[in-house]
Coordinates of C-alpha atoms in Angstrom, one line a residue:
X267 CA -23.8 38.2 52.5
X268 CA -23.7 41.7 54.5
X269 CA -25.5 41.8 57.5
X270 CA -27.7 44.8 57.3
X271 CA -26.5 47.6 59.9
X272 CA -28.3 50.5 61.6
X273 CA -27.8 54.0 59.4
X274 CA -29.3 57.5 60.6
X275 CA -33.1 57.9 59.1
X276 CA -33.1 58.5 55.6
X277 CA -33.8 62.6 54.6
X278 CA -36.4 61.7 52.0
X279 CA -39.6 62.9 52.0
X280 CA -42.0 61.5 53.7
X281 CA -45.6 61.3 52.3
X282 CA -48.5 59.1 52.9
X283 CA -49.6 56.6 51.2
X284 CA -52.2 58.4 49.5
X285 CA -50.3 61.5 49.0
X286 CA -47.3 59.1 47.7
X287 CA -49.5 57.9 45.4
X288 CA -50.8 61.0 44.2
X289 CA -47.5 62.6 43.5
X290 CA -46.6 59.3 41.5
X291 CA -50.0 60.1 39.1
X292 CA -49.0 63.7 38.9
X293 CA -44.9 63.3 38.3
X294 CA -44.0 60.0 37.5
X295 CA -41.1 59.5 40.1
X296 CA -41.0 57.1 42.4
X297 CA -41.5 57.3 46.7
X298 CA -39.4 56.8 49.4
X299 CA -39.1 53.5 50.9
X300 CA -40.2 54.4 54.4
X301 CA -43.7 55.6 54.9
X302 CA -44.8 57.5 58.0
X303 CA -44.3 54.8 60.2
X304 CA -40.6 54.4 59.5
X305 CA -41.4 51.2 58.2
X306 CA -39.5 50.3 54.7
X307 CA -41.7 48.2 52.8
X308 CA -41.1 45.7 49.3
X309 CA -43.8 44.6 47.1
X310 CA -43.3 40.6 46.4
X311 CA -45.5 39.2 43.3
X312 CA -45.5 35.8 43.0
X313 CA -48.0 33.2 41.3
X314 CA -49.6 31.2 44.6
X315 CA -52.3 29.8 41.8
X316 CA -51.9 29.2 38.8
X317 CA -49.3 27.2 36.7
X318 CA -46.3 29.3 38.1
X319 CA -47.3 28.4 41.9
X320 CA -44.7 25.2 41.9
X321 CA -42.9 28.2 41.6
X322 CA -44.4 30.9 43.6
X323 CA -45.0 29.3 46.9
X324 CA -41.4 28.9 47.4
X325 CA -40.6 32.5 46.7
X326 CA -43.0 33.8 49.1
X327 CA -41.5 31.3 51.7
X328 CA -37.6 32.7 50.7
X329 CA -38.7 36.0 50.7
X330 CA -39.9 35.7 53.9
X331 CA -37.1 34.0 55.1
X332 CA -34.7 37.0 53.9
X333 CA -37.2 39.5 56.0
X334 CA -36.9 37.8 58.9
X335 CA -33.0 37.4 59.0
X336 CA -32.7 40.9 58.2
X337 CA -34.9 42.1 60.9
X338 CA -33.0 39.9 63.1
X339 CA -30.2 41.9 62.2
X340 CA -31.1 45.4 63.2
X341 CA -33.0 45.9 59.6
X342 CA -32.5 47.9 56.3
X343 CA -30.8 51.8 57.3
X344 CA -31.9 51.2 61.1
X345 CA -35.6 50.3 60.0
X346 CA -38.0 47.1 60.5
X347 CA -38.5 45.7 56.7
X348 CA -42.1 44.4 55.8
X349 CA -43.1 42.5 52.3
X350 CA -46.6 43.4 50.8
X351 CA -47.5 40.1 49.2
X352 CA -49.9 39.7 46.3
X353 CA -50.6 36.5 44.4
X354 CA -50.6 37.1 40.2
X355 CA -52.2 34.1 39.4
X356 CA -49.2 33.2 36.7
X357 CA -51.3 36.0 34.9
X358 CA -49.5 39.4 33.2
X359 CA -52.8 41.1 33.9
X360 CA -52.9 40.1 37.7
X361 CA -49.3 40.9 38.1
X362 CA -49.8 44.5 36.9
X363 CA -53.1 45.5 38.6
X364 CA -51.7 44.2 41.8
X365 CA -48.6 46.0 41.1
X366 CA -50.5 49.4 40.7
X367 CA -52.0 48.5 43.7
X368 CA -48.7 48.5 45.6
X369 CA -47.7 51.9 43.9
X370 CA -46.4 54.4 46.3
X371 CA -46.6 52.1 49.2
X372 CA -43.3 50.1 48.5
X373 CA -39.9 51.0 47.6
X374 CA -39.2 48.4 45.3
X375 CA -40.9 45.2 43.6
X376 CA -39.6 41.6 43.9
X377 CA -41.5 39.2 41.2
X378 CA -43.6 38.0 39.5
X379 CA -42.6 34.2 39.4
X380 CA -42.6 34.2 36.0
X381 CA -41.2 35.9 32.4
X382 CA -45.0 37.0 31.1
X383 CA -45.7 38.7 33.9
X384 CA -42.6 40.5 34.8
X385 CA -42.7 41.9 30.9
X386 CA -46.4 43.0 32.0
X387 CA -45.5 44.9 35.0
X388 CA -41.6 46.6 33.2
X389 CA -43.4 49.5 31.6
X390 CA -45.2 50.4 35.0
X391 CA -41.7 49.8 37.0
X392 CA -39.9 52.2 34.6
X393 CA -42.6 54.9 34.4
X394 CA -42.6 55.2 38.2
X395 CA -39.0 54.5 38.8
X396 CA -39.2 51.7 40.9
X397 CA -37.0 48.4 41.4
X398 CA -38.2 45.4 39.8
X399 CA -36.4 42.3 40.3
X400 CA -38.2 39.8 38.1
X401 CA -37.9 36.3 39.9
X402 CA -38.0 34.7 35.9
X403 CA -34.5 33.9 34.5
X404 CA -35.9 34.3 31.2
X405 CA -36.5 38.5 31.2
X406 CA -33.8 40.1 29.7
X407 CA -33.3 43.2 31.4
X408 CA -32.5 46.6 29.4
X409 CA -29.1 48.5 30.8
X410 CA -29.8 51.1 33.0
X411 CA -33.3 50.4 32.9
X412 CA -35.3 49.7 36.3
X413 CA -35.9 45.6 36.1
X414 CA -33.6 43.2 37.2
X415 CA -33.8 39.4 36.1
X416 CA -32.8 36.5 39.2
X417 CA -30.7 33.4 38.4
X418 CA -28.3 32.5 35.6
X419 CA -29.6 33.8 31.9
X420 CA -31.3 31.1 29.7
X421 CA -28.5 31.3 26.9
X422 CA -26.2 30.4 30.3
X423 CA -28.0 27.4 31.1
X424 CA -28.2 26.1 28.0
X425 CA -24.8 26.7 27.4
X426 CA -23.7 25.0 30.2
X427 CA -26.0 21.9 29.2
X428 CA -24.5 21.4 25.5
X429 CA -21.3 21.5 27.2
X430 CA -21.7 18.8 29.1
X431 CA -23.4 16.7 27.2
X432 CA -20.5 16.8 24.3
X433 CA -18.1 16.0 27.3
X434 CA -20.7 12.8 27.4
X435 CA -19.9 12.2 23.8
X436 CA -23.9 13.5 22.7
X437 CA -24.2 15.3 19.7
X438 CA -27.2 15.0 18.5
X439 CA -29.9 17.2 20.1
X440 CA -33.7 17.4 19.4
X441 CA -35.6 20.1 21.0
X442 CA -39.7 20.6 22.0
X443 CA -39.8 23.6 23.2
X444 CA -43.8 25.5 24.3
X445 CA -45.0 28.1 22.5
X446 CA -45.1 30.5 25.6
X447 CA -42.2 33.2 26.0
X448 CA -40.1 31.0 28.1
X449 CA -40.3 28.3 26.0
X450 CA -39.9 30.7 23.1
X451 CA -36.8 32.1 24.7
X452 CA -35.4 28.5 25.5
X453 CA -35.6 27.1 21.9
X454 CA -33.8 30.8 20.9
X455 CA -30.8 30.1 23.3
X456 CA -31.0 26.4 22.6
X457 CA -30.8 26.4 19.5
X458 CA -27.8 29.1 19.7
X459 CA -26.1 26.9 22.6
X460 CA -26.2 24.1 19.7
X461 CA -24.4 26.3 17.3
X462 CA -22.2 27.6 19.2
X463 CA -20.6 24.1 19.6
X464 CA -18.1 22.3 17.7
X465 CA -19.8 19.1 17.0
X466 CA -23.2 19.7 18.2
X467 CA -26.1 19.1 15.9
X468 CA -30.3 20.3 15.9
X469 CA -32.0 16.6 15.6
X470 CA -35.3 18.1 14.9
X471 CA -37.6 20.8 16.5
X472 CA -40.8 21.1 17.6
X473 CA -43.3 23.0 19.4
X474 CA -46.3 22.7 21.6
X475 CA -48.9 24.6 23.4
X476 CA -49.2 25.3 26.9
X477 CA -52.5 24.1 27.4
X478 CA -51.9 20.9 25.3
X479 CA -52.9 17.7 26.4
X480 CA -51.1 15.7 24.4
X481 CA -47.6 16.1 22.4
X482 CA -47.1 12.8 20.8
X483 CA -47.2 14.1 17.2
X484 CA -44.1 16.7 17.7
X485 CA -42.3 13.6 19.6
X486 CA -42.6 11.5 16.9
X487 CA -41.2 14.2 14.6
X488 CA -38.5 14.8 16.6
X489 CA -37.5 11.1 16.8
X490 CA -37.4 10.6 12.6
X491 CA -34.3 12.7 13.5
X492 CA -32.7 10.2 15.7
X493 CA -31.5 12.4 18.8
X494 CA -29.7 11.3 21.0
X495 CA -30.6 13.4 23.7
X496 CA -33.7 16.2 24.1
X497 CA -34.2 19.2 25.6
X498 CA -37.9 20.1 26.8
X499 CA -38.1 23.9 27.6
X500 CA -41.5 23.7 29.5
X501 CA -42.4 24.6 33.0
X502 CA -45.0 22.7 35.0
X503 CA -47.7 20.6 33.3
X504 CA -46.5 21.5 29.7
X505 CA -43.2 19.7 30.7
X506 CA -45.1 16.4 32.3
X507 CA -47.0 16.1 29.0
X508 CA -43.6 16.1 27.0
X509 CA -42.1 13.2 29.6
X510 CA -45.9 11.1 29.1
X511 CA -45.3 11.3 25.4
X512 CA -42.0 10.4 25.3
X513 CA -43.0 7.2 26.7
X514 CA -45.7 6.9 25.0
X515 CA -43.9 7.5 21.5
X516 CA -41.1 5.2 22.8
X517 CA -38.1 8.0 22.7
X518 CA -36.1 6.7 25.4
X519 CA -32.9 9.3 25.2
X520 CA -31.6 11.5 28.1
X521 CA -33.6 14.8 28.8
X522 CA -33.4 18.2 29.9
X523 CA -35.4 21.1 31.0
X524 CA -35.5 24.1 32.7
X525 CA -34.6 25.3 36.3
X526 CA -37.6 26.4 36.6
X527 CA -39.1 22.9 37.1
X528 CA -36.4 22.3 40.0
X529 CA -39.0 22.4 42.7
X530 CA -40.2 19.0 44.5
X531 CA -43.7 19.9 43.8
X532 CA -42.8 19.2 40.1
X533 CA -41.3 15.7 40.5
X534 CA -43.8 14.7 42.1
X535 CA -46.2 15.8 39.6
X536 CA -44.0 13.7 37.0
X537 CA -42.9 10.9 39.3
X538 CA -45.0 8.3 37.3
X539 CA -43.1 9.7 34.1
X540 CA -39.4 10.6 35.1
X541 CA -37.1 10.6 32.3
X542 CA -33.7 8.2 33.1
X543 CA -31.9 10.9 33.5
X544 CA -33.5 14.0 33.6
X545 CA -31.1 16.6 33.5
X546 CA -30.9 20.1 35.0
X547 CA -28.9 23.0 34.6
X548 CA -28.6 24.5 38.1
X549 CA -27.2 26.8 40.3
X550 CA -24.9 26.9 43.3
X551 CA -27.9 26.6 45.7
X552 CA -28.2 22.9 44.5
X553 CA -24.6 21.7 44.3
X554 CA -22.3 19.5 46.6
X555 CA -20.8 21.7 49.6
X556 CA -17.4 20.6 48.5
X557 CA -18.1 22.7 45.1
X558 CA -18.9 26.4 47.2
X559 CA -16.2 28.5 47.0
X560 CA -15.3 29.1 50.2
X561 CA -16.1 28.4 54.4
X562 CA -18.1 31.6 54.2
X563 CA -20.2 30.6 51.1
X564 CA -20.7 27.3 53.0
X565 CA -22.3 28.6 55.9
X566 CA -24.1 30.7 54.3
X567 CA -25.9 27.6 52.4
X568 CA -26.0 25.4 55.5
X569 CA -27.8 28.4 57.3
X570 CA -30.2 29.2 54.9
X571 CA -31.3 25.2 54.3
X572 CA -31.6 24.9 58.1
X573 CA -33.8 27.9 58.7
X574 CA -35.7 27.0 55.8
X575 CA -36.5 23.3 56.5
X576 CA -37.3 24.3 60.1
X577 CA -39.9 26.4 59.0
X578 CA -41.1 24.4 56.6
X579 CA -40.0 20.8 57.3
X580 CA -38.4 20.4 53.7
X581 CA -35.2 21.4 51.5
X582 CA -35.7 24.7 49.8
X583 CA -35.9 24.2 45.5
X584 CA -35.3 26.7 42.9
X585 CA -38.5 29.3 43.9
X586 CA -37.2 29.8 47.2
X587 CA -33.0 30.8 46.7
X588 CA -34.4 33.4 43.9
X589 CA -36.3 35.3 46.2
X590 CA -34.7 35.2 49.3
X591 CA -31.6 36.6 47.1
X592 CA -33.5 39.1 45.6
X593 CA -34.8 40.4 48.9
X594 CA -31.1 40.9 50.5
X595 CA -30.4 42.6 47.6
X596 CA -33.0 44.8 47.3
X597 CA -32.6 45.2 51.0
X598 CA -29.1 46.3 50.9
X599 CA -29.6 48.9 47.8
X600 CA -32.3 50.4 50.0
X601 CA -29.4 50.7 53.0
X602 CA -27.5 51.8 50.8
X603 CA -29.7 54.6 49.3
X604 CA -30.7 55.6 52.7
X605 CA -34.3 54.7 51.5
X606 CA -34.8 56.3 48.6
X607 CA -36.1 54.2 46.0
X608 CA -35.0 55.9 42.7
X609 CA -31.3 56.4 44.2
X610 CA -31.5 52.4 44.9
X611 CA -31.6 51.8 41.3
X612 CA -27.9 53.0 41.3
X613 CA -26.4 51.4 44.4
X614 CA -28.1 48.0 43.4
X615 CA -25.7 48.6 39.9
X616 CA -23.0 49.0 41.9
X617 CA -23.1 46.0 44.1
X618 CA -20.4 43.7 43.4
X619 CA -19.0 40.2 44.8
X620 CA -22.2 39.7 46.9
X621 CA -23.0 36.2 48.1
X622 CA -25.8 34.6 47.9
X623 CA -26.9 31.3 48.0
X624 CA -27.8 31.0 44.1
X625 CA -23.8 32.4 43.4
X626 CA -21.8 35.5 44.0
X627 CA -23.5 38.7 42.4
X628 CA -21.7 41.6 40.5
X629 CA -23.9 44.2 38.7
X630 CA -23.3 47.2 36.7
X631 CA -25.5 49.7 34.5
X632 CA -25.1 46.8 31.7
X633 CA -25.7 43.7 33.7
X634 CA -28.6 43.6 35.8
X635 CA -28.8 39.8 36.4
X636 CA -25.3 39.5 37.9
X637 CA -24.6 36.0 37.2
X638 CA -23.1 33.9 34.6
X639 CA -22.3 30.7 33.4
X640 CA -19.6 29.9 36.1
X641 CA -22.6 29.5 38.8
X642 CA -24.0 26.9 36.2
X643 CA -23.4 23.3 37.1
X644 CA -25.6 20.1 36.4
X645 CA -28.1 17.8 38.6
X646 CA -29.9 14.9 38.2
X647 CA -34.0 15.0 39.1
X648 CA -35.0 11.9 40.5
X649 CA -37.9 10.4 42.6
X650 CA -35.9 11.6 45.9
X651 CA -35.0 14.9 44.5
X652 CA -31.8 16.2 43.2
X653 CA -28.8 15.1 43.1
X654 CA -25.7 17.2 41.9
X655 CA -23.5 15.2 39.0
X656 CA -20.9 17.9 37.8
X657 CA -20.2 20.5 35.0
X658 CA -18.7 22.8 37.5
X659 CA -15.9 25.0 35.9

């Protein structure tokens, strides 16, 4: 990861913020990064309440992780970098009027924690040509549009799940997926994963609500199609529900889920219930240090775990990595644009072989996630966290 370096002042315009925000109503484009105090400043949306905040807790503590490295380091383009934090409440509504809010006070937006919300807050990213890079690995960002999407793309992790479980000798696959649009998106690339396979078969499908208390009727559909191994696409309580009624039901078969229940808070929400194994697909911030690339990506990761549990006196999970990638990244299209926000849009496309802890970025005008399958590897949740098992190309 570049260490950001002193640049001359940017020769953007400098407004208030109320005359910023004025000339966004009037125009449509988007404001410098630096406001009259030469300060550059990102807006971070993440869910602190809320479903989303086993999530969002640990993106506000990455984020602020990445602002305080970076300052360390003499800043963005020779200029102290400040977040502007906002809690969305896991709610699209929240996440755009507290975006608005931010509007011509930030140069770019990091968040919201989750897929809803960031599809809330595109349209008002695009019309006022600002950065968005959506923490959710389940947004699909538009080429050349102004969102970006963190992580490894659903259809990726799935992939990378099949995979190994056919290398395990499973075939058989039943799915419960929730009816949200993560869960909506993960039975979609699931269910195309499975396909895609030689040998690979859909042992029953089923859905649930998010606000469902209990799921024992799609379980027991499911098993009348003997799997012999399940995916549960659900975040947070939804996925706890799924793991009571399995027992319940008496499905005993390995299970997966999403990365976005790779957080402690969630196991130990589920400790009482943990599938033997539950499987994650997961990226390079949660492998073994003999898997990293290189010495540099190694101290890299060793650095940013230390920091991190000094702070906070625990390992960092999945929220954290997202965001504090997302904000060097941000960070260095910014040094890169001299501060101009819209002109970031085109150096953060251009950034290739960046590392950072969740794997080693490479954008363009078509691919604004920047990661693929190859930073895809498998661990195991249990009730002392996670432990890395393979799948690593």
């Amino acid at each position: 990861m570049g260490v950001m370096t002193a640049m001359q002042a940017p020769t953007a315009r400098r407004l208030g913020p109320l005359g910023v925000a004025a000339a966004l109503a009037l125009s449509g484009c988007s404001s410098p990064a630096a406001a009259d105090d030469g300060v550059y400043r990102i807006g971070l949306i993440t869910s602190q309440t809320g479903p989303g905040s086993q999530l969002g807790i640990g993106e506000l503590r990455g984020a602020e992780l990445a602002v305080k490295q970076i300052n360390a380091a003499g800043g963005v383009d020779g200029h102290e970098l400040e977040l502007i934090t906002a809690d969305d409440q896991s709610n699209p509504s929240q996440a755009v009027l507290q975006a608005r809010k931010m509007l011509g006070r930030v140069g770019a937006f990091v968040g919201p924690s989750t897929s809803g919300p960031c599809k809330a807050i595109g349209p008002l990213a695009e019309s006022a040509e600002v950065i968005d890079y959506c923490l959710s690995p389940g947004l699909k960002p538009e080429p050349g549009g102004w969102q970006w999407s963190a992580s490894v793309a659903t259809h990726d992790l799935t992939s990378r799940l099949i995979d190994y479980w056919k290398d395990q000798g499973i075939t058989r696959i039943g799915l419960l997926t929730q009816t949200d649009s993560s869960g909506a998106e993960g039975a979609v690339s699931a269910k195309e994963a499975i396909a895609e396979t030689d040998g690979m078969v859909l042992a029953g499908e089923a859905t649930f609500s998010p606000d469902a208390v209990s799921v024992t009727a799609q379980l027991q559909q499911i098993a009348k199609h003997r799997p012999q191994a399940l995916v549960v696409w659900a975040t947070g309580a939804g996925a706890g529900v799924a793991f009571k009624g399995m027992g319940q039901v008496g499905l005993d078969v390995p299970v997966a889920t999403t990365d976005g229940n790779l957080t402690y808070a969630f196991v130990e929400r589920v400790e009482d219930f943990l599938p033997d194994p539950l499987l994650i697909p997961a990226t390079r911030d949660f492998w073994d240090p003999e898997e990293y690339p290189n010495d540099e990506v190694r101290a890299l990761e060793a650095s940013y775990r230390d920091e991190y549990a000094a702070a906070h006196g625990e390992q960092p999970d999945f929220g954290p990595g997202v965001a504090y990638d997302a904000v060097y990244l941000v960070a260095e299209a910014l040094e890169r644009a001299e501060g101009d926000s819209a002109d970031a849009r085109a150096e953060l496309e251009k950034i290739r072989d960046f590392d950072g802890v969740v794997g080693t970025y490479n954008f363009s005008v078509e691919d604004h996630r920047g990661l693929s399958e190859k930073d895809v590897a498998i661990v195991q949740a249990t009730k002392d966290g996670f432990e890395f098992i393979g799948g690593v190309e």
